[in-house]
Backbone as ProteinMPNN parsed JSONL, in Angstrom:
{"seq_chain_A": "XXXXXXXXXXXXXXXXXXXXXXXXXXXXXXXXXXXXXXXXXXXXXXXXXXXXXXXXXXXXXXXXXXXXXXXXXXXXXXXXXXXXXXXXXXXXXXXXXXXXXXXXXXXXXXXXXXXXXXXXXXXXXXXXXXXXXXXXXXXXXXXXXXXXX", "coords_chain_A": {"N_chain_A": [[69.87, 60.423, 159.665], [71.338, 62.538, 157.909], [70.149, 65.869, 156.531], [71.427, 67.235, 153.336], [72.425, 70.673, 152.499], [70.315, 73.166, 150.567], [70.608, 75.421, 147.679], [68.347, 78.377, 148.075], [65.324, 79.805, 147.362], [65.253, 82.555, 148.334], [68.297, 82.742, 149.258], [69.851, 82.932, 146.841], [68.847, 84.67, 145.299], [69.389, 87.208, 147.517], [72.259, 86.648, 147.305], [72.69, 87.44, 144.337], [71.541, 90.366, 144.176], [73.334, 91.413, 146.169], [75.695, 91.509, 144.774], [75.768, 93.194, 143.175], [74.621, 95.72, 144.824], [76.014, 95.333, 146.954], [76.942, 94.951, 150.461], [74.847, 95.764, 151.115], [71.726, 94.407, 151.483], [69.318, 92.354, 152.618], [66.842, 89.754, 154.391], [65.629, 91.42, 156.348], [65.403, 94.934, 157.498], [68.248, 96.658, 158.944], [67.891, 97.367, 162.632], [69.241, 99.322, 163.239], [69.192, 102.199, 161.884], [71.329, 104.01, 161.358], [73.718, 102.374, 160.336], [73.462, 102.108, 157.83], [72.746, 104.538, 156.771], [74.249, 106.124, 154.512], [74.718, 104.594, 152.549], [71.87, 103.724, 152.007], [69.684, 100.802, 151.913], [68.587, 97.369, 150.596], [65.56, 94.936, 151.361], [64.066, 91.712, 150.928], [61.872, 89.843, 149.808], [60.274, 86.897, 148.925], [58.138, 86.298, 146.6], [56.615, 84.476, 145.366], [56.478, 82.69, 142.162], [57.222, 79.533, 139.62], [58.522, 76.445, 140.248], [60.709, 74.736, 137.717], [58.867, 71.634, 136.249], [60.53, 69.715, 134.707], [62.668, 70.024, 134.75], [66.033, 70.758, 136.792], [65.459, 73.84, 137.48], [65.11, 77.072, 138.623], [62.598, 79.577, 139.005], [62.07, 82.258, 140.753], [59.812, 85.161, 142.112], [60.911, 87.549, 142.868], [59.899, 90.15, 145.423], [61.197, 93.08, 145.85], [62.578, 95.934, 147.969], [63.805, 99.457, 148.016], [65.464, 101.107, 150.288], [65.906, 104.448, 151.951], [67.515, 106.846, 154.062], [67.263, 109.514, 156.446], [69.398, 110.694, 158.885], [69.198, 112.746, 160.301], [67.298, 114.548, 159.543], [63.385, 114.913, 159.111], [62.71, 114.687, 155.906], [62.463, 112.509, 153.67], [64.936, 111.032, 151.908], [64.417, 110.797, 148.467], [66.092, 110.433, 146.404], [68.286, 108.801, 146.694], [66.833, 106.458, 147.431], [65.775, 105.644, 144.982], [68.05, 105.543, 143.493], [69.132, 103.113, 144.231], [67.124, 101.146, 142.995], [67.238, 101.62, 140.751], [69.596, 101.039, 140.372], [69.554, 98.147, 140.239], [67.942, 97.68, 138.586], [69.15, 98.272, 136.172], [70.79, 96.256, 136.448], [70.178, 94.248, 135.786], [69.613, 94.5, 132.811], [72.371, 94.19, 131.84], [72.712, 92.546, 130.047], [75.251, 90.397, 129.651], [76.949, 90.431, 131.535], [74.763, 88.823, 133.508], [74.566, 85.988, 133.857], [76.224, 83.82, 135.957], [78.283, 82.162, 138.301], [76.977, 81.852, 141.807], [78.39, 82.311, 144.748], [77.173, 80.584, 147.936], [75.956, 80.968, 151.289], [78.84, 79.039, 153.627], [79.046, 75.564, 153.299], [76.407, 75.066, 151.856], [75.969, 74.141, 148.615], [77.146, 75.965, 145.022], [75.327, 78.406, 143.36], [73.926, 78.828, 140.358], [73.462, 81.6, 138.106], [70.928, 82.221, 135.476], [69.425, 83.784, 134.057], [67.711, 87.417, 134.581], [65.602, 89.446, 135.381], [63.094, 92.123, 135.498], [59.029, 92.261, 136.941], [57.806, 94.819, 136.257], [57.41, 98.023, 137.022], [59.611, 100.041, 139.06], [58.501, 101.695, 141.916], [57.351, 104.294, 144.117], [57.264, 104.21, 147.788], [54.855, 106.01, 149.602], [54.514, 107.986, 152.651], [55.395, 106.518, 154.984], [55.922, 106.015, 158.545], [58.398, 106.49, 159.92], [59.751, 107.867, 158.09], [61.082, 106.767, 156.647], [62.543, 107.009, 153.289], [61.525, 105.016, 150.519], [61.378, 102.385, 147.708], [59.823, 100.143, 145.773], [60.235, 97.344, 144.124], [58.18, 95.517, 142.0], [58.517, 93.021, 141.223], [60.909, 90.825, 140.936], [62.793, 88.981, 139.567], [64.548, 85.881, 138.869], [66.124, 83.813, 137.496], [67.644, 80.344, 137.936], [69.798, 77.963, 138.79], [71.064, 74.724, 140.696], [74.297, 74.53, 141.222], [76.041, 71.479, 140.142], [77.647, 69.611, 142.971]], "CA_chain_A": [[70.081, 60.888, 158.315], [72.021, 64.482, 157.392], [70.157, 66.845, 155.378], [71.984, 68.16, 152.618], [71.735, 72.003, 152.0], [70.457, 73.372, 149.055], [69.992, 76.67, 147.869], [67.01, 78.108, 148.22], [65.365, 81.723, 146.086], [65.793, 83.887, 149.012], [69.911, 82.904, 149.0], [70.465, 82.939, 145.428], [68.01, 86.446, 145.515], [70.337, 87.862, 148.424], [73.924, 86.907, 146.396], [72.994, 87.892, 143.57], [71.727, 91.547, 144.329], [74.567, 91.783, 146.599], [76.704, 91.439, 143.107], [75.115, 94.924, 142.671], [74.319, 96.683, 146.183], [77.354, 95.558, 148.021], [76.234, 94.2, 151.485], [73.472, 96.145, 152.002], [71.131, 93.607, 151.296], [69.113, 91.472, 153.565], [65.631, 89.689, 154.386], [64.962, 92.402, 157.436], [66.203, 96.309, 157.362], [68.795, 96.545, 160.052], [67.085, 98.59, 163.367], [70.184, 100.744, 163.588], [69.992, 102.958, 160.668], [72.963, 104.708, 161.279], [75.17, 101.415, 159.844], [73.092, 102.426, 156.296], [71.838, 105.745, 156.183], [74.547, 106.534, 154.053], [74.224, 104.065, 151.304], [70.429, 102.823, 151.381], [69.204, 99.222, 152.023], [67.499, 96.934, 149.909], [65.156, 94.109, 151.322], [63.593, 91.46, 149.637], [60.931, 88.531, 150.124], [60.117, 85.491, 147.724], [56.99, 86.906, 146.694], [55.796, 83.318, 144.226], [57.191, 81.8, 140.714], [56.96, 78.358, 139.749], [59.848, 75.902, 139.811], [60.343, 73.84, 136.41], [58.817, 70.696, 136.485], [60.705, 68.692, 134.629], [64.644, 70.123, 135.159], [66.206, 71.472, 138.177], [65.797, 75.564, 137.387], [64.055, 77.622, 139.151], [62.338, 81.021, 138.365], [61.466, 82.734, 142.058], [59.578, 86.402, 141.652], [61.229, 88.284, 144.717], [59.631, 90.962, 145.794], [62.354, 93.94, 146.366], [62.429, 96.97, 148.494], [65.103, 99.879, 148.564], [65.47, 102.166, 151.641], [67.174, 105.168, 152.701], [67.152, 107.261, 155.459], [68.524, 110.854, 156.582], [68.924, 110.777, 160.308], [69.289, 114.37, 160.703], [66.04, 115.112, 158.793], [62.208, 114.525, 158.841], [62.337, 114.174, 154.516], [63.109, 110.968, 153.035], [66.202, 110.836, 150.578], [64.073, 109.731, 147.533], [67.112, 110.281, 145.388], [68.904, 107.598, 147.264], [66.325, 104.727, 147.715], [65.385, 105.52, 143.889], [68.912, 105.391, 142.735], [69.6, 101.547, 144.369], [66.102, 100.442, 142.539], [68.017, 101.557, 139.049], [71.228, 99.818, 139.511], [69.266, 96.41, 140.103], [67.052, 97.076, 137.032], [70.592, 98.375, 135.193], [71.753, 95.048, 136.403], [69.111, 93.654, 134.402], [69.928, 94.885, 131.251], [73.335, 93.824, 131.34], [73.023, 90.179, 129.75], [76.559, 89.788, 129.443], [77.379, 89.866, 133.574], [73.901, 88.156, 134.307], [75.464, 84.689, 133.77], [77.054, 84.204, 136.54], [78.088, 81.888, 139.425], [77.353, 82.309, 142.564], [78.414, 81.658, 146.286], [76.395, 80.747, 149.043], [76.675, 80.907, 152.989], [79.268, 77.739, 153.981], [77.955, 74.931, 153.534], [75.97, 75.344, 150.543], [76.313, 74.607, 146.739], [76.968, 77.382, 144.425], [74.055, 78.494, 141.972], [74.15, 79.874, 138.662], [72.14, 82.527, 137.703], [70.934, 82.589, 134.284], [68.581, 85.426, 133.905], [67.197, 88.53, 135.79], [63.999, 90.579, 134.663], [61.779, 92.881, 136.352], [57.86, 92.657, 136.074], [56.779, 96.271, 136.433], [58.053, 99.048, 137.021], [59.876, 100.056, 141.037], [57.399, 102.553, 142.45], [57.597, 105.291, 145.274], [55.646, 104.007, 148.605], [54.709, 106.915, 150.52], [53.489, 107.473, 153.844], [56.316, 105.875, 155.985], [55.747, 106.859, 159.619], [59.691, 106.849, 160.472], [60.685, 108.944, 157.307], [62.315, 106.167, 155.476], [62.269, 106.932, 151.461], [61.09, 103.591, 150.236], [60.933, 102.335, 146.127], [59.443, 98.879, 146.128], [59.916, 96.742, 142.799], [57.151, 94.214, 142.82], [58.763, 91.396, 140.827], [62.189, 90.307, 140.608], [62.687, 86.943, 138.566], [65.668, 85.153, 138.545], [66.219, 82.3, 136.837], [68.908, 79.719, 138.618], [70.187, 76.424, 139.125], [71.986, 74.326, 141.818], [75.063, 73.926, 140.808], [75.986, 70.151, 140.826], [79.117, 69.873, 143.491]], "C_chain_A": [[70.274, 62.4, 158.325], [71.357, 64.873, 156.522], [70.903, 67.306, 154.525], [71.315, 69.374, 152.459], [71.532, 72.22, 150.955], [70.232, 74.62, 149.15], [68.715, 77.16, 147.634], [66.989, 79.945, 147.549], [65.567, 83.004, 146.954], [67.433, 83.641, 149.525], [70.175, 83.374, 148.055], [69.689, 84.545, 145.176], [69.305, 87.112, 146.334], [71.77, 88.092, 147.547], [73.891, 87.04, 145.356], [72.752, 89.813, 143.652], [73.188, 92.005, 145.381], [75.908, 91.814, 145.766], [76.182, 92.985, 142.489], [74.846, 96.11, 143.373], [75.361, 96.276, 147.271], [76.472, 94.594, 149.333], [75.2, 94.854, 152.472], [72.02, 95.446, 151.55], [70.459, 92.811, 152.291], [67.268, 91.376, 153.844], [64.668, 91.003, 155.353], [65.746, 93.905, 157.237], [66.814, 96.526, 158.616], [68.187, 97.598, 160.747], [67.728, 99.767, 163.862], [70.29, 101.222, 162.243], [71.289, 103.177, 160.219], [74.386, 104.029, 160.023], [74.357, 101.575, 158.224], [72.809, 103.191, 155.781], [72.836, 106.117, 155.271], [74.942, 105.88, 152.558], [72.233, 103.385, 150.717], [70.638, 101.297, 151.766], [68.236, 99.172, 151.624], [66.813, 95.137, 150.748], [64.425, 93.19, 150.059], [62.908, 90.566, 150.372], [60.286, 87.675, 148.56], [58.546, 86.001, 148.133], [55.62, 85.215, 145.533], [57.026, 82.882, 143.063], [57.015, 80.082, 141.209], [58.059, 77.764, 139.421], [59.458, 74.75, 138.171], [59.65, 72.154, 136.816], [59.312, 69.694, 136.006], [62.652, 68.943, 135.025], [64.584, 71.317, 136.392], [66.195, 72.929, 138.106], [64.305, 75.764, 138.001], [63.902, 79.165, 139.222], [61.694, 81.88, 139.764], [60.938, 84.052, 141.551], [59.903, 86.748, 143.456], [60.595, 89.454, 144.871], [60.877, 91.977, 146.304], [62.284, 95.567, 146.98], [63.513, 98.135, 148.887], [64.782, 101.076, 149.202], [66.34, 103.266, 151.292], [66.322, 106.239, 153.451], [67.815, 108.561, 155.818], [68.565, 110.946, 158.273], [68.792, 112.397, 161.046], [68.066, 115.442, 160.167], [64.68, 114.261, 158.775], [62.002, 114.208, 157.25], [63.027, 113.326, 154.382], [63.75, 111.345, 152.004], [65.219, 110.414, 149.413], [64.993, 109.527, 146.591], [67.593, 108.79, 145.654], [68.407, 106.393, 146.962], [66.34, 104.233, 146.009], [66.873, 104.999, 142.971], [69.357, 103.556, 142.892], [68.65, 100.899, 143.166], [66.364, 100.346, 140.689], [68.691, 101.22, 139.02], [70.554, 98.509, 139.369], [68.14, 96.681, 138.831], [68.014, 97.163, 135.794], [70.98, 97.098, 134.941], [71.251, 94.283, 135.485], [69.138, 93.327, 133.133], [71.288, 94.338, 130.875], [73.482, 92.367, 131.376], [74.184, 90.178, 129.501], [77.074, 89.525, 130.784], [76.231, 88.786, 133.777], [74.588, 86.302, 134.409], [76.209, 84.19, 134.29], [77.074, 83.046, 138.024], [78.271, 82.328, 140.729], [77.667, 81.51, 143.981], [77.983, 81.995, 147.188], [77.224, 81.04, 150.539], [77.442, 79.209, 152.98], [78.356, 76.773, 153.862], [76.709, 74.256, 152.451], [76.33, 75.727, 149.003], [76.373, 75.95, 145.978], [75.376, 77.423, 143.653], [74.479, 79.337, 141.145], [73.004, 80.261, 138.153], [72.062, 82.675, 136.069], [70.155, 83.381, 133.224], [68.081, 85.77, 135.315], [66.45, 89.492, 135.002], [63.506, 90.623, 136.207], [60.261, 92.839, 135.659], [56.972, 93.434, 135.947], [58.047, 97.313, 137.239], [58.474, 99.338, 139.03], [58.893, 101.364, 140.874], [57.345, 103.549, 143.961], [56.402, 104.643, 146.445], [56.091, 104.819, 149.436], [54.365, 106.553, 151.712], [54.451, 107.154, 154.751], [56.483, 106.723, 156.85], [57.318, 107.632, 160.07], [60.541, 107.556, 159.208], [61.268, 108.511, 156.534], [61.842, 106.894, 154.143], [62.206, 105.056, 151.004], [60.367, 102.964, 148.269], [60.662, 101.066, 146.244], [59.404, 98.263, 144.182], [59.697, 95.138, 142.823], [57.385, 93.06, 142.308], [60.116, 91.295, 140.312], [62.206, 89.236, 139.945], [63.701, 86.564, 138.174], [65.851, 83.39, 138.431], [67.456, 81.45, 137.35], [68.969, 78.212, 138.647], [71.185, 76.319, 139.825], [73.005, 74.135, 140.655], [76.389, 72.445, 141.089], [77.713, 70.275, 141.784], [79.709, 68.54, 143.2]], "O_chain_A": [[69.467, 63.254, 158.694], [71.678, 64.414, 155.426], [71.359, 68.306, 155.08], [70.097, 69.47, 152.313], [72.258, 71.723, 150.094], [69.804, 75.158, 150.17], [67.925, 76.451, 147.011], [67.84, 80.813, 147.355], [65.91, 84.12, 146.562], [67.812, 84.523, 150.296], [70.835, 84.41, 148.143], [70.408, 85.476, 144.816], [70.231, 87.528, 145.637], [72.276, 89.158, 147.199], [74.988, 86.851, 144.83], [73.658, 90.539, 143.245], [73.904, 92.969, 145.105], [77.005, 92.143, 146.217], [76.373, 93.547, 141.411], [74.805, 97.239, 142.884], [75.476, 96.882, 148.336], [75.59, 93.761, 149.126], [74.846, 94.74, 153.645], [71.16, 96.275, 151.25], [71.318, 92.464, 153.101], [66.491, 92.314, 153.667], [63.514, 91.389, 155.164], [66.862, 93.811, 156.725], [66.017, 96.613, 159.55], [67.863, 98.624, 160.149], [67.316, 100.734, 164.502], [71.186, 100.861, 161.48], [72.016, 102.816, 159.293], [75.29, 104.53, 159.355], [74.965, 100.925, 157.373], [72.541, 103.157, 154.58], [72.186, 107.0, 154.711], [75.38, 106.541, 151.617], [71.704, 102.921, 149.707], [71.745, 100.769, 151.878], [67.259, 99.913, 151.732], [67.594, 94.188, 150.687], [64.224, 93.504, 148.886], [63.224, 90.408, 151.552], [59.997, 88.098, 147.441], [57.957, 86.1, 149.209], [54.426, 85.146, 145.243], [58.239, 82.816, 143.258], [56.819, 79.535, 142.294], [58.728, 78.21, 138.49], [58.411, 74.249, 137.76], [60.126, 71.602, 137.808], [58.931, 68.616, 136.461], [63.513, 68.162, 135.431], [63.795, 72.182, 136.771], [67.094, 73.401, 138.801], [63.198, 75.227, 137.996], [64.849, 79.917, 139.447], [60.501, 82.12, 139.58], [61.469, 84.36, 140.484], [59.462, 86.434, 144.562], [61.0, 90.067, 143.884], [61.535, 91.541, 147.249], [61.844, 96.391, 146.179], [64.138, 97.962, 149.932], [63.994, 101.924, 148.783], [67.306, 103.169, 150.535], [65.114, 106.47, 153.498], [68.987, 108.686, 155.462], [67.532, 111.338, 158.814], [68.343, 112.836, 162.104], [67.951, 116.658, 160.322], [64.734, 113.067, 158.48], [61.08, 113.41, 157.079], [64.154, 113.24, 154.869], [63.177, 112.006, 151.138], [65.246, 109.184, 149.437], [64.876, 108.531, 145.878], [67.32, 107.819, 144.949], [69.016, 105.455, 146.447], [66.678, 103.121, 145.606], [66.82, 104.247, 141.998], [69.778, 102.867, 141.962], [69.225, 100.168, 142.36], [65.986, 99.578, 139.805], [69.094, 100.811, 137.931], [70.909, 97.76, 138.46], [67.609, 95.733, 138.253], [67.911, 96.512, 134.754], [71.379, 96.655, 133.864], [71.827, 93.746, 134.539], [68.832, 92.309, 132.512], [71.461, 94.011, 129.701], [73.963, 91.488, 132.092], [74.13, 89.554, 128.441], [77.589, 88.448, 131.082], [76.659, 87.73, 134.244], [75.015, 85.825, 135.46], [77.174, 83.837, 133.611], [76.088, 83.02, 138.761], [79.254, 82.987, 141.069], [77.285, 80.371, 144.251], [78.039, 83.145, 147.622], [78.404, 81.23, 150.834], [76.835, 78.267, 152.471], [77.168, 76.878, 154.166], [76.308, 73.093, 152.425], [76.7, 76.739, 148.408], [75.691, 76.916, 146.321], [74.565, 76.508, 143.515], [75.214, 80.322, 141.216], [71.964, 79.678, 137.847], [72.994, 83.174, 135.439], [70.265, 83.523, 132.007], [67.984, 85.202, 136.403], [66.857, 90.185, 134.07], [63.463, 89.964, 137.246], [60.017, 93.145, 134.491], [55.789, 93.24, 135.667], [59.144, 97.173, 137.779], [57.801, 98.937, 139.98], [58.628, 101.897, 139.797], [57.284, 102.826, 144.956], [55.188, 104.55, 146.263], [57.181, 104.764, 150.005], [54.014, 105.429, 152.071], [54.184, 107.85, 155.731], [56.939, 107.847, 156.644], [57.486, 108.801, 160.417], [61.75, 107.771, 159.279], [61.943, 109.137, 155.717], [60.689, 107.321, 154.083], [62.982, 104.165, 151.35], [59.236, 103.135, 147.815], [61.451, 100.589, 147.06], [58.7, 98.719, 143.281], [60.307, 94.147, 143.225], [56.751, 92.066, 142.662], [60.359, 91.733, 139.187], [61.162, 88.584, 139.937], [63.973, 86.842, 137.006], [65.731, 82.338, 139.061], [68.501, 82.05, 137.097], [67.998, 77.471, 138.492], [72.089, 77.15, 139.909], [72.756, 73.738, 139.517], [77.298, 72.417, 141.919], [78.696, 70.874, 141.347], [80.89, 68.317, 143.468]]}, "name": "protein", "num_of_chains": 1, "seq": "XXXXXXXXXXXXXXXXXXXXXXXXXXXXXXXXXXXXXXXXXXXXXXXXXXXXXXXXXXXXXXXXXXXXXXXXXXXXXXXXXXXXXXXXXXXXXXXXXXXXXXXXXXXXXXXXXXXXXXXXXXXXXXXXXXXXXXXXXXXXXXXXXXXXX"}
C-alpha cells in the first residue's frame, strides 16, 4: 500500500512565507552565510495549534526566526533581520493577498491558505555567539486546507 502525500504545517508555513521572503526561507539556516548575508534568512518550526476536529483546516502556530549576518563585521545587522520580521507581519495585514493557493514540493496537493496572524509581538534575541542579528516572532498561525485534487 502507497502512502499518499499530504501537506503538512511546516510545507504550507515554508510556501507561504516564501510568498513574502523569496527563497530565503527554510527549516535550518544555511552553514554558508555568504549565499544570505545579503538578504537575511528566516527559519521556522511548528511550534503547536490544534487541528479542527470536525473539518479538514488546520491552524499550526509556527514559530519564526529572521537572521542576518555581516561577514565583514563583528555587529549584527539588526536593521536587516528586523526589517524581514515586518514584511511577514505586513503580510499579515494584507487580507486581500492572504487568500491564496498554494504549491507544494512535487508530489503534493496544493493548500489554501485562509488566514495569517501573529500572537505577540517579533522580539530582538541577543547574545548570539557568531554575530548573527536574530528577531524571533513566537507565533505564526496560519489557517489552511488541503486542497482536494
Amino acid at each position: 500500500m502507497s502512502l499518499r502525500l499530504r501537506p503538512t504545517p511546516e510545507l504550507v508555513a515554508t510556501a507561504w512565507l516564501k510568498t513574502i521572503v523569496g527563497d530565503r526561507v527554510a527549516t535550518t539556516l544555511p552553514k554558508d552565510n555568504a549565499s544570505w548575508a545579503a538578504s537575511g534568512f528566516c527559519t521556522l518550526v511548528v511550534a503547536g495549534g490544534t487541528p479542527n476536529l470536525y473539518v479538514p483546516l488546520r491552524e499550526p502556530a509556527v514559530g519564526v526566526d529572521c537572521w542576518a549576518v555581516n561577514p565583514q563585521s563583528q555587529k549584527p545587522p539588526w536593521n536587516k533581520a528586523a526589517a524581514l520580521a515586518e514584511a511577514i507581519q505586513a503580510a499579515c495585514y494584507d487580507h486581500p493577498a492572504i487568500p491564496q493557493t498554494l504549491t507544494l514540493p512535487t508530489g503534493y496537493p496544493q493548500a489554501r491558505v485562509l488566514s495569517a496572524y501573529t500572537t505577540g509581538e517579533h522580539r530582538r534575541i541577543n547574545d548570539d555567539a557568531s554575530s548573527y542579528a536574530r528577531y524571533s516572532i513566537p507565533g505564526l498561525v496560519i489557517a489552511w486546507t488541503e486542497v482536494p485534487s
